[in-house]
Amino acid sequence: MAKEIVVSGIRPTGNLHLGNYMGAVTNFVKMQYDYTCYFFIADYHSLTTHPNPADLHNNVRQVLIEYLACGLNPDACTLYIQSDLPQIPELYMMLNMHAYKGELERVASFKEKARTQPDNLNAGLLTYPVLMAADILIHKAGKVPVGKDQEQHLEMARTFGNRFNRIYEKEIFPEPYAFNYGNNLIKIPGLQGGSKMSKSDGDANVISLINTPEQIRKKMSKAVTETGPLMVDSIPSEAVQNLFNLMKIVSTDEKLSHYTKAYANCSIRYGDLKKDIAEDLINFLSPIREKITLLQADNKLLAKVVKQGREKAQESAANTLKECREVIGFKSFL
Ligand code: ATP
Ligand code: MG
């Protein structure tokens, strides 16, 4: 039986951080050996925030390097750059004809942008879930490894795919679902008390894969905590719970239980907790950072990976698009 198809991508809007790694990339690395996987660098998506043209290529290059350093194997998966596939914007356009303003305006990420950046509420932001649906549907994926923040976008992708199938009376697209090996989708907290580590929340909020030990120690020392606990067995604030959650990922169970008990009996010292997390993060991330440094100089390898990925991804995308054009009614005069 053919292996199930998987698609996912990350926007080149900054260096990958621990959230991207735990929510998305660790799954990519495992899935590439179990499924037919398409992983990409979402440079079209990054255009919603108008990146400086002089920086765009380097941003893409950096994510490519970081993907490889995390363990993506271009012989096991198809690793490509989104803008190398003209089929994606074509499918996006087709899907847009059946995507409605009302449903797009109700998407949580759009409402959030409307609140935080009312001066740049462009049509690309409004139709972001349609482009994401095109990314997924172009390869007919059933599984999409993403963090918890993407759940609603996946629901939209199912809506748009099902709608297209129904309108053109052909089951072209399967239903894509968010996927994580641990079953529950992951959300890594930020360091400044925010519930989600995110590139756009500023550097102090994130631990990047390229951060040096000194940077990690400094960021952790500034991570937000609380003045309590004031009573035995009180419930940790969001900021402290965030630190415990980080600890669950990078530290041993013994350490976590030590600090959980110390919190419960009010003997916890946040300085020690943060130092411990910093050291464990450094050990956790060092091998990746070393690989990133090695790959920086390997232009030949990067060019080979991109070419190989483009060819494989275009083949799959062209097949799907051919079907879409047929059912829509486009016919050749020749
Ligand atoms: P931006 O702030 O520009 O939106 P981001 O840091 O949220 O950037 P994205 O490029 O939006 O990163 O997300 C890429 C992938 O990483 C998605 O699958 C997303 O679900 C996942 N991801 C991002 N942040 C986290 C997080 N804190 N925890 C778990 N997964 C995350
Ligand atoms: Mg995001």
mmCIF file of C-alpha atoms and ligand atoms in Angstrom:
data_model
loop_
_atom_site.group_PDB
_atom_site.id
_atom_site.type_symbol
_atom_site.label_atom_id
_atom_site.label_comp_id
_atom_site.label_asym_id
_atom_site.label_seq_id
_atom_site.Cartn_x
_atom_site.Cartn_y
_atom_site.Cartn_z
ATOM 1 C CA MET A 1 0.000 0.000 0.000
ATOM 2 C CA ALA A 2 1.228 3.522 -0.767
ATOM 3 C CA LYS A 3 2.474 5.433 2.257
ATOM 4 C CA GLU A 4 0.329 8.242 3.601
ATOM 5 C CA ILE A 5 1.343 11.717 2.446
ATOM 6 C CA VAL A 6 2.638 14.374 4.817
ATOM 7 C CA VAL A 7 3.190 18.096 4.213
ATOM 8 C CA SER A 8 4.446 20.868 6.446
ATOM 9 C CA GLY A 9 6.470 24.066 6.239
ATOM 10 C CA ILE A 10 7.910 26.911 8.258
ATOM 11 C CA ARG A 11 8.122 30.575 7.320
ATOM 12 C CA PRO A 12 11.601 32.073 6.899
ATOM 13 C CA THR A 13 10.905 34.974 9.226
ATOM 14 C CA GLY A 14 13.777 34.351 11.644
ATOM 15 C CA ASN A 15 15.913 31.584 13.046
ATOM 16 C CA LEU A 16 14.091 28.449 14.093
ATOM 17 C CA HIS A 17 13.363 28.353 17.800
ATOM 18 C CA LEU A 18 12.622 25.680 20.345
ATOM 19 C CA GLY A 19 8.880 25.980 19.640
ATOM 20 C CA ASN A 20 9.328 25.355 15.910
ATOM 21 C CA TYR A 21 11.632 22.480 16.746
ATOM 22 C CA MET A 22 9.401 20.725 19.272
ATOM 23 C CA GLY A 23 6.070 21.545 17.612
ATOM 24 C CA ALA A 24 7.092 20.801 14.054
ATOM 25 C CA VAL A 25 10.634 19.740 13.149
ATOM 26 C CA THR A 26 11.110 16.807 15.587
ATOM 27 C CA ASN A 27 8.051 15.273 13.982
ATOM 28 C CA PHE A 28 9.407 15.937 10.470
ATOM 29 C CA VAL A 29 12.588 14.094 11.347
ATOM 30 C CA LYS A 30 10.740 10.997 12.519
ATOM 31 C CA MET A 31 8.011 11.086 9.899
ATOM 32 C CA GLN A 32 10.387 11.203 6.944
ATOM 33 C CA TYR A 33 11.155 7.526 7.485
ATOM 34 C CA ASP A 34 7.522 6.434 8.028
ATOM 35 C CA TYR A 35 5.629 8.418 5.369
ATOM 36 C CA THR A 36 5.974 10.120 1.972
ATOM 37 C CA CYS A 37 6.948 13.548 3.212
ATOM 38 C CA TYR A 38 7.057 17.008 1.644
ATOM 39 C CA PHE A 39 8.693 19.637 3.841
ATOM 40 C CA PHE A 40 9.160 23.172 2.615
ATOM 41 C CA ILE A 41 10.332 26.662 3.432
ATOM 42 C CA ALA A 42 7.278 28.900 3.281
ATOM 43 C CA ASP A 43 8.753 31.962 1.605
ATOM 44 C CA TYR A 44 5.484 32.966 -0.122
ATOM 45 C CA HIS A 45 3.851 33.029 3.308
ATOM 46 C CA SER A 46 6.556 35.314 4.628
ATOM 47 C CA LEU A 47 5.569 38.001 2.097
ATOM 48 C CA THR A 48 2.593 39.033 4.236
ATOM 49 C CA THR A 49 5.040 40.902 6.464
ATOM 50 C CA HIS A 50 6.973 42.477 3.530
ATOM 51 C CA PRO A 51 10.513 41.185 4.114
ATOM 52 C CA ASN A 52 13.373 43.283 2.836
ATOM 53 C CA PRO A 53 14.248 41.922 -0.672
ATOM 54 C CA ALA A 54 17.932 42.032 0.214
ATOM 55 C CA ASP A 55 17.313 39.660 3.149
ATOM 56 C CA LEU A 56 14.816 37.188 1.732
ATOM 57 C CA HIS A 57 17.271 34.778 0.138
ATOM 58 C CA ASN A 58 19.426 34.564 3.236
ATOM 59 C CA ASN A 59 16.382 33.973 5.415
ATOM 60 C CA VAL A 60 15.387 31.045 3.210
ATOM 61 C CA ARG A 61 18.939 29.729 3.167
ATOM 62 C CA GLN A 62 19.106 29.877 6.943
ATOM 63 C CA VAL A 63 15.942 27.805 7.431
ATOM 64 C CA LEU A 64 17.224 25.285 4.897
ATOM 65 C CA ILE A 65 20.452 24.957 6.876
ATOM 66 C CA GLU A 66 18.557 24.641 10.140
ATOM 67 C CA TYR A 67 16.230 21.979 8.716
ATOM 68 C CA LEU A 68 19.252 19.942 7.639
ATOM 69 C CA ALA A 69 21.017 20.486 10.972
ATOM 70 C CA CYS A 70 17.932 19.189 12.800
ATOM 71 C CA GLY A 71 18.138 15.953 10.831
ATOM 72 C CA LEU A 72 15.970 16.366 7.744
ATOM 73 C CA ASN A 73 17.339 13.957 5.179
ATOM 74 C CA PRO A 74 16.750 15.121 1.573
ATOM 75 C CA ASP A 75 17.014 11.535 0.359
ATOM 76 C CA ALA A 76 14.266 10.370 2.721
ATOM 77 C CA CYS A 77 11.874 13.303 2.281
ATOM 78 C CA THR A 78 11.203 15.958 -0.362
ATOM 79 C CA LEU A 79 12.683 19.189 0.936
ATOM 80 C CA TYR A 80 11.871 22.255 -1.178
ATOM 81 C CA ILE A 81 11.290 25.959 -1.309
ATOM 82 C CA GLN A 82 7.662 26.993 -1.652
ATOM 83 C CA SER A 83 8.335 29.637 -4.341
ATOM 84 C CA ASP A 84 9.912 26.930 -6.529
ATOM 85 C CA LEU A 85 6.407 25.539 -7.092
ATOM 86 C CA PRO A 86 4.276 27.788 -9.354
ATOM 87 C CA GLN A 87 1.520 25.197 -8.927
ATOM 88 C CA ILE A 88 0.948 26.398 -5.350
ATOM 89 C CA PRO A 89 -0.161 29.955 -6.224
ATOM 90 C CA GLU A 90 -2.290 28.531 -9.038
ATOM 91 C CA LEU A 91 -4.154 26.224 -6.671
ATOM 92 C CA TYR A 92 -4.367 29.066 -4.125
ATOM 93 C CA MET A 93 -6.107 31.181 -6.759
ATOM 94 C CA MET A 94 -8.553 28.374 -7.578
ATOM 95 C CA LEU A 95 -9.355 27.797 -3.899
ATOM 96 C CA ASN A 96 -9.748 31.538 -3.323
ATOM 97 C CA MET A 97 -12.714 31.561 -5.706
ATOM 98 C CA HIS A 98 -14.587 29.432 -3.186
ATOM 99 C CA ALA A 99 -13.303 31.010 0.024
ATOM 100 C CA TYR A 100 -15.561 33.604 1.603
ATOM 101 C CA LYS A 101 -14.744 36.860 3.301
ATOM 102 C CA GLY A 102 -16.899 36.067 6.342
ATOM 103 C CA GLU A 103 -15.246 32.733 7.132
ATOM 104 C CA LEU A 104 -11.759 34.169 6.585
ATOM 105 C CA GLU A 105 -12.455 37.125 8.858
ATOM 106 C CA ARG A 106 -13.477 34.756 11.644
ATOM 107 C CA VAL A 107 -10.071 32.994 11.745
ATOM 108 C CA ALA A 108 -8.363 33.605 15.105
ATOM 109 C CA SER A 109 -4.929 34.401 13.625
ATOM 110 C CA PHE A 110 -6.489 37.035 11.342
ATOM 111 C CA LYS A 111 -8.441 38.600 14.203
ATOM 112 C CA GLU A 112 -5.211 38.733 16.175
ATOM 113 C CA LYS A 113 -3.442 40.517 13.287
ATOM 114 C CA ALA A 114 -6.360 42.912 12.944
ATOM 115 C CA ARG A 115 -5.776 43.840 16.580
ATOM 116 C CA THR A 116 -1.972 43.986 16.567
ATOM 117 C CA GLN A 117 -1.186 45.378 13.105
ATOM 118 C CA PRO A 118 -4.214 47.261 11.800
ATOM 119 C CA ASP A 119 -1.962 49.225 9.416
ATOM 120 C CA ASN A 120 -0.947 46.163 7.427
ATOM 121 C CA LEU A 121 -4.099 44.086 7.132
ATOM 122 C CA ASN A 122 -3.396 42.982 3.562
ATOM 123 C CA ALA A 123 -5.366 40.466 1.490
ATOM 124 C CA GLY A 124 -2.498 37.983 1.884
ATOM 125 C CA LEU A 125 -3.137 37.903 5.624
ATOM 126 C CA LEU A 126 -6.856 37.440 5.120
ATOM 127 C CA THR A 127 -6.304 34.555 2.696
ATOM 128 C CA TYR A 128 -3.395 33.038 4.618
ATOM 129 C CA PRO A 129 -5.422 29.890 5.445
ATOM 130 C CA VAL A 130 -6.191 29.472 1.733
ATOM 131 C CA LEU A 131 -2.500 29.519 0.807
ATOM 132 C CA MET A 132 -1.834 27.080 3.622
ATOM 133 C CA ALA A 133 -4.622 24.835 2.298
ATOM 134 C CA ALA A 134 -3.012 24.996 -1.171
ATOM 135 C CA ASP A 135 0.364 23.964 0.340
ATOM 136 C CA ILE A 136 -1.221 20.881 1.849
ATOM 137 C CA LEU A 137 -3.723 19.935 -0.838
ATOM 138 C CA ILE A 138 -1.236 20.301 -3.706
ATOM 139 C CA HIS A 139 0.356 17.017 -2.567
ATOM 140 C CA LYS A 140 -2.939 15.477 -1.312
ATOM 141 C CA ALA A 141 -1.594 15.210 2.216
ATOM 142 C CA GLY A 142 -3.499 13.500 5.022
ATOM 143 C CA LYS A 143 -1.169 14.409 7.879
ATOM 144 C CA VAL A 144 0.337 17.777 8.760
ATOM 145 C CA PRO A 145 2.877 17.960 11.591
ATOM 146 C CA VAL A 146 2.349 21.382 13.210
ATOM 147 C CA GLY A 147 2.082 22.988 16.622
ATOM 148 C CA LYS A 148 -1.181 23.629 18.419
ATOM 149 C CA ASP A 149 -1.452 27.174 17.022
ATOM 150 C CA GLN A 150 -2.205 25.732 13.561
ATOM 151 C CA GLU A 151 -5.249 23.634 14.477
ATOM 152 C CA GLN A 152 -7.818 26.086 13.128
ATOM 153 C CA HIS A 153 -5.918 26.505 9.850
ATOM 154 C CA LEU A 154 -6.077 22.736 9.370
ATOM 155 C CA GLU A 155 -9.810 22.820 9.827
ATOM 156 C CA MET A 156 -9.996 25.463 7.098
ATOM 157 C CA ALA A 157 -7.852 23.299 4.804
ATOM 158 C CA ARG A 158 -10.375 20.469 5.252
ATOM 159 C CA THR A 159 -13.231 22.864 4.523
ATOM 160 C CA PHE A 160 -11.641 24.190 1.318
ATOM 161 C CA GLY A 161 -10.620 20.731 0.094
ATOM 162 C CA ASN A 162 -14.052 19.227 0.748
ATOM 163 C CA ARG A 163 -15.755 22.193 -0.869
ATOM 164 C CA PHE A 164 -13.648 21.850 -4.026
ATOM 165 C CA ASN A 165 -14.401 18.114 -4.195
ATOM 166 C CA ARG A 166 -18.114 18.768 -3.806
ATOM 167 C CA ILE A 167 -18.352 21.636 -6.299
ATOM 168 C CA TYR A 168 -16.425 19.811 -9.019
ATOM 169 C CA GLU A 169 -17.907 16.423 -8.120
ATOM 170 C CA LYS A 170 -14.643 14.558 -7.758
ATOM 171 C CA GLU A 171 -12.801 13.301 -4.680
ATOM 172 C CA ILE A 172 -9.495 14.951 -5.495
ATOM 173 C CA PHE A 173 -8.418 15.947 -2.005
ATOM 174 C CA PRO A 174 -8.302 13.798 1.146
ATOM 175 C CA GLU A 175 -8.914 15.461 4.534
ATOM 176 C CA PRO A 176 -5.702 16.691 6.164
ATOM 177 C CA TYR A 177 -5.302 16.473 9.955
ATOM 178 C CA ALA A 178 -2.756 18.024 12.292
ATOM 179 C CA PHE A 179 -0.309 15.441 13.584
ATOM 180 C CA ASN A 180 2.076 14.945 16.474
ATOM 181 C CA TYR A 181 3.711 11.667 17.485
ATOM 182 C CA GLY A 182 2.761 12.259 21.103
ATOM 183 C CA ASN A 183 -0.916 12.658 20.040
ATOM 184 C CA ASN A 184 -1.410 16.003 21.775
ATOM 185 C CA LEU A 185 -0.322 18.976 19.683
ATOM 186 C CA ILE A 186 2.499 20.899 21.316
ATOM 187 C CA LYS A 187 2.778 24.508 22.413
ATOM 188 C CA ILE A 188 6.111 25.696 23.792
ATOM 189 C CA PRO A 189 5.720 28.754 26.016
ATOM 190 C CA GLY A 190 7.627 32.011 25.642
ATOM 191 C CA LEU A 191 10.177 33.198 28.210
ATOM 192 C CA GLN A 192 8.426 36.448 28.979
ATOM 193 C CA GLY A 193 5.263 34.900 30.383
ATOM 194 C CA GLY A 194 3.564 34.598 26.976
ATOM 195 C CA SER A 195 1.776 31.338 26.323
ATOM 196 C CA LYS A 196 3.581 30.662 23.017
ATOM 197 C CA MET A 197 7.200 31.032 21.999
ATOM 198 C CA SER A 198 6.984 32.977 18.742
ATOM 199 C CA LYS A 199 9.460 34.624 16.376
ATOM 200 C CA SER A 200 7.359 37.736 16.114
ATOM 201 C CA ASP A 201 7.293 38.355 19.888
ATOM 202 C CA GLY A 202 10.887 39.552 20.035
ATOM 203 C CA ASP A 203 14.207 37.876 20.698
ATOM 204 C CA ALA A 204 13.981 37.850 24.506
ATOM 205 C CA ASN A 205 10.946 35.591 24.253
ATOM 206 C CA VAL A 206 12.597 32.803 22.267
ATOM 207 C CA ILE A 207 15.419 30.310 22.529
ATOM 208 C CA SER A 208 16.745 29.953 18.977
ATOM 209 C CA LEU A 209 18.554 26.860 17.774
ATOM 210 C CA ILE A 210 21.561 29.052 16.968
ATOM 211 C CA ASN A 211 21.774 30.721 20.387
ATOM 212 C CA THR A 212 25.190 30.344 22.028
ATOM 213 C CA PRO A 213 25.506 29.055 25.608
ATOM 214 C CA GLU A 214 26.091 32.631 26.795
ATOM 215 C CA GLN A 215 22.957 33.872 25.039
ATOM 216 C CA ILE A 216 20.897 31.026 26.475
ATOM 217 C CA ARG A 217 22.143 31.705 30.015
ATOM 218 C CA LYS A 218 21.376 35.390 29.652
ATOM 219 C CA LYS A 219 17.887 34.865 28.228
ATOM 220 C CA MET A 220 17.023 32.292 30.870
ATOM 221 C CA SER A 221 18.227 34.557 33.664
ATOM 222 C CA LYS A 222 15.760 37.169 32.437
ATOM 223 C CA ALA A 223 12.834 34.765 32.030
ATOM 224 C CA VAL A 224 9.778 35.979 33.909
ATOM 225 C CA THR A 225 8.847 34.271 37.208
ATOM 226 C CA GLU A 226 6.694 35.412 40.155
ATOM 227 C CA THR A 227 7.152 36.628 43.707
ATOM 228 C CA GLY A 228 5.385 33.612 45.238
ATOM 229 C CA PRO A 229 4.590 30.992 46.109
ATOM 230 C CA LEU A 230 3.164 32.555 49.248
ATOM 231 C CA MET A 231 1.293 29.484 50.443
ATOM 232 C CA VAL A 232 2.006 25.770 50.484
ATOM 233 C CA ASP A 233 0.462 23.926 47.504
ATOM 234 C CA SER A 234 -0.487 27.049 45.556
ATOM 235 C CA ILE A 235 -1.001 26.906 41.800
ATOM 236 C CA PRO A 236 1.933 28.256 39.743
ATOM 237 C CA SER A 237 1.421 31.421 37.709
ATOM 238 C CA GLU A 238 1.495 31.051 33.919
ATOM 239 C CA ALA A 239 5.122 32.241 33.789
ATOM 240 C CA VAL A 240 6.286 29.648 36.333
ATOM 241 C CA GLN A 241 4.217 26.922 34.749
ATOM 242 C CA ASN A 242 5.927 27.841 31.457
ATOM 243 C CA LEU A 243 9.311 27.197 33.063
ATOM 244 C CA PHE A 244 8.145 23.848 34.404
ATOM 245 C CA ASN A 245 6.930 23.006 30.915
ATOM 246 C CA LEU A 246 10.328 23.867 29.454
ATOM 247 C CA MET A 247 11.902 21.679 32.075
ATOM 248 C CA LYS A 248 9.693 18.767 31.039
ATOM 249 C CA ILE A 249 11.298 18.949 27.612
ATOM 250 C CA VAL A 250 14.973 19.376 28.352
ATOM 251 C CA SER A 251 15.564 18.206 31.925
ATOM 252 C CA THR A 252 15.405 14.881 33.745
ATOM 253 C CA ASP A 253 12.283 13.747 35.607
ATOM 254 C CA GLU A 254 14.262 13.915 38.873
ATOM 255 C CA LYS A 255 15.019 17.600 38.394
ATOM 256 C CA LEU A 256 11.452 18.394 37.469
ATOM 257 C CA SER A 257 10.109 16.595 40.498
ATOM 258 C CA HIS A 258 12.691 18.309 42.742
ATOM 259 C CA TYR A 259 11.531 21.776 41.641
ATOM 260 C CA THR A 260 7.845 20.853 41.640
ATOM 261 C CA LYS A 261 8.184 19.775 45.288
ATOM 262 C CA ALA A 262 10.220 22.892 46.088
ATOM 263 C CA TYR A 263 7.419 25.006 44.637
ATOM 264 C CA ALA A 264 4.785 23.149 46.633
ATOM 265 C CA ASN A 265 6.619 23.682 49.937
ATOM 266 C CA CYS A 266 7.643 27.271 49.092
ATOM 267 C CA SER A 267 11.402 26.589 49.153
ATOM 268 C CA ILE A 268 11.907 27.096 45.416
ATOM 269 C CA ARG A 269 14.690 29.421 44.230
ATOM 270 C CA TYR A 270 13.929 30.642 40.735
ATOM 271 C CA GLY A 271 17.550 31.609 40.089
ATOM 272 C CA ASP A 272 18.588 27.958 40.527
ATOM 273 C CA LEU A 273 15.671 26.675 38.484
ATOM 274 C CA LYS A 274 16.515 28.987 35.593
ATOM 275 C CA LYS A 275 20.218 28.127 35.715
ATOM 276 C CA ASP A 276 19.401 24.425 35.599
ATOM 277 C CA ILE A 277 17.087 24.874 32.622
ATOM 278 C CA ALA A 278 19.726 26.976 30.844
ATOM 279 C CA GLU A 279 22.382 24.270 31.198
ATOM 280 C CA ASP A 280 19.989 21.554 30.048
ATOM 281 C CA LEU A 281 18.929 23.672 27.068
ATOM 282 C CA ILE A 282 22.581 24.198 26.151
ATOM 283 C CA ASN A 283 23.236 20.447 26.190
ATOM 284 C CA PHE A 284 20.049 19.800 24.258
ATOM 285 C CA LEU A 285 20.770 22.343 21.507
ATOM 286 C CA SER A 286 24.570 22.223 21.163
ATOM 287 C CA PRO A 287 24.739 19.374 18.632
ATOM 288 C CA ILE A 288 22.264 21.195 16.376
ATOM 289 C CA ARG A 289 24.130 24.494 16.647
ATOM 290 C CA GLU A 290 27.385 22.786 15.722
ATOM 291 C CA LYS A 291 25.816 21.273 12.613
ATOM 292 C CA ILE A 292 24.355 24.655 11.624
ATOM 293 C CA THR A 293 27.850 26.156 11.729
ATOM 294 C CA LEU A 294 29.266 23.374 9.556
ATOM 295 C CA LEU A 295 26.522 23.682 6.944
ATOM 296 C CA GLN A 296 26.875 27.471 6.609
ATOM 297 C CA ALA A 297 29.822 27.064 4.247
ATOM 298 C CA ASP A 298 28.448 24.189 2.160
ATOM 299 C CA ASN A 299 26.876 26.002 -0.791
ATOM 300 C CA LYS A 300 27.321 23.026 -3.054
ATOM 301 C CA LEU A 301 25.271 20.781 -0.817
ATOM 302 C CA LEU A 302 22.532 23.405 -0.374
ATOM 303 C CA ALA A 303 22.214 23.895 -4.152
ATOM 304 C CA LYS A 304 21.984 20.138 -4.683
ATOM 305 C CA VAL A 305 19.305 19.733 -2.011
ATOM 306 C CA VAL A 306 17.194 22.566 -3.428
ATOM 307 C CA LYS A 307 17.387 21.237 -6.993
ATOM 308 C CA GLN A 308 16.518 17.695 -5.969
ATOM 309 C CA GLY A 309 13.616 18.922 -3.832
ATOM 310 C CA ARG A 310 12.227 21.179 -6.539
ATOM 311 C CA GLU A 311 12.131 18.365 -9.067
ATOM 312 C CA LYS A 312 10.398 15.892 -6.782
ATOM 313 C CA ALA A 313 7.903 18.426 -5.421
ATOM 314 C CA GLN A 314 7.036 19.809 -8.849
ATOM 315 C CA GLU A 315 6.189 16.372 -10.147
ATOM 316 C CA SER A 316 3.663 15.748 -7.382
ATOM 317 C CA ALA A 317 2.232 19.283 -7.625
ATOM 318 C CA ALA A 318 1.866 19.138 -11.405
ATOM 319 C CA ASN A 319 -0.138 15.903 -11.180
ATOM 320 C CA THR A 320 -2.619 17.397 -8.711
ATOM 321 C CA LEU A 321 -2.964 20.633 -10.648
ATOM 322 C CA LYS A 322 -3.660 18.776 -13.872
ATOM 323 C CA GLU A 323 -6.618 17.093 -12.189
ATOM 324 C CA CYS A 324 -7.869 20.418 -10.817
ATOM 325 C CA ARG A 325 -7.695 22.127 -14.208
ATOM 326 C CA GLU A 326 -9.607 19.248 -15.789
ATOM 327 C CA VAL A 327 -12.489 19.265 -13.332
ATOM 328 C CA ILE A 328 -12.765 23.056 -13.482
ATOM 329 C CA GLY A 329 -13.204 22.766 -17.264
ATOM 330 C CA PHE A 330 -9.997 24.198 -18.693
ATOM 331 C CA LYS A 331 -9.370 22.463 -22.025
ATOM 332 C CA SER A 332 -6.604 22.724 -24.546
ATOM 333 C CA PHE A 333 -7.292 24.045 -28.078
ATOM 334 C CA LEU A 334 -4.423 22.010 -29.416
HETATM 335 P P1 ATP B 1 5.651 33.894 13.686
HETATM 336 O O1 ATP B 1 5.791 34.571 15.017
HETATM 337 O O2 ATP B 1 6.306 34.620 12.555
HETATM 338 O O3 ATP B 1 4.240 33.411 13.430
HETATM 339 P P2 ATP B 1 6.333 31.331 14.704
HETATM 340 O O4 ATP B 1 7.447 31.349 15.664
HETATM 341 O O5 ATP B 1 4.942 31.246 15.229
HETATM 342 O O6 ATP B 1 6.528 32.585 13.787
HETATM 343 P P3 ATP B 1 5.685 29.772 12.382
HETATM 344 O O7 ATP B 1 6.554 29.890 11.176
HETATM 345 O O8 ATP B 1 4.380 30.488 12.434
HETATM 346 O O9 ATP B 1 6.574 30.163 13.674
HETATM 347 O O10 ATP B 1 5.402 28.258 12.699
HETATM 348 C C1 ATP B 1 6.143 27.185 12.130
HETATM 349 C C2 ATP B 1 5.774 25.895 12.803
HETATM 350 O O11 ATP B 1 6.235 25.908 14.156
HETATM 351 C C3 ATP B 1 4.264 25.636 12.874
HETATM 352 O O12 ATP B 1 4.049 24.259 12.689
HETATM 353 C C4 ATP B 1 3.905 26.018 14.266
HETATM 354 O O13 ATP B 1 2.775 25.307 14.734
HETATM 355 C C5 ATP B 1 5.154 25.629 15.033
HETATM 356 N N1 ATP B 1 5.315 26.452 16.228
HETATM 357 C C6 ATP B 1 5.593 27.776 16.262
HETATM 358 N N2 ATP B 1 5.688 28.198 17.535
HETATM 359 C C7 ATP B 1 5.457 27.107 18.324
HETATM 360 C C8 ATP B 1 5.420 26.892 19.741
HETATM 361 N N3 ATP B 1 5.659 27.859 20.595
HETATM 362 N N4 ATP B 1 5.161 25.645 20.192
HETATM 363 C C9 ATP B 1 4.922 24.640 19.332
HETATM 364 N N5 ATP B 1 4.948 24.772 17.995
HETATM 365 C C10 ATP B 1 5.198 25.984 17.489
HETATM 366 MG MG MG B 2 3.257 31.599 13.875
#
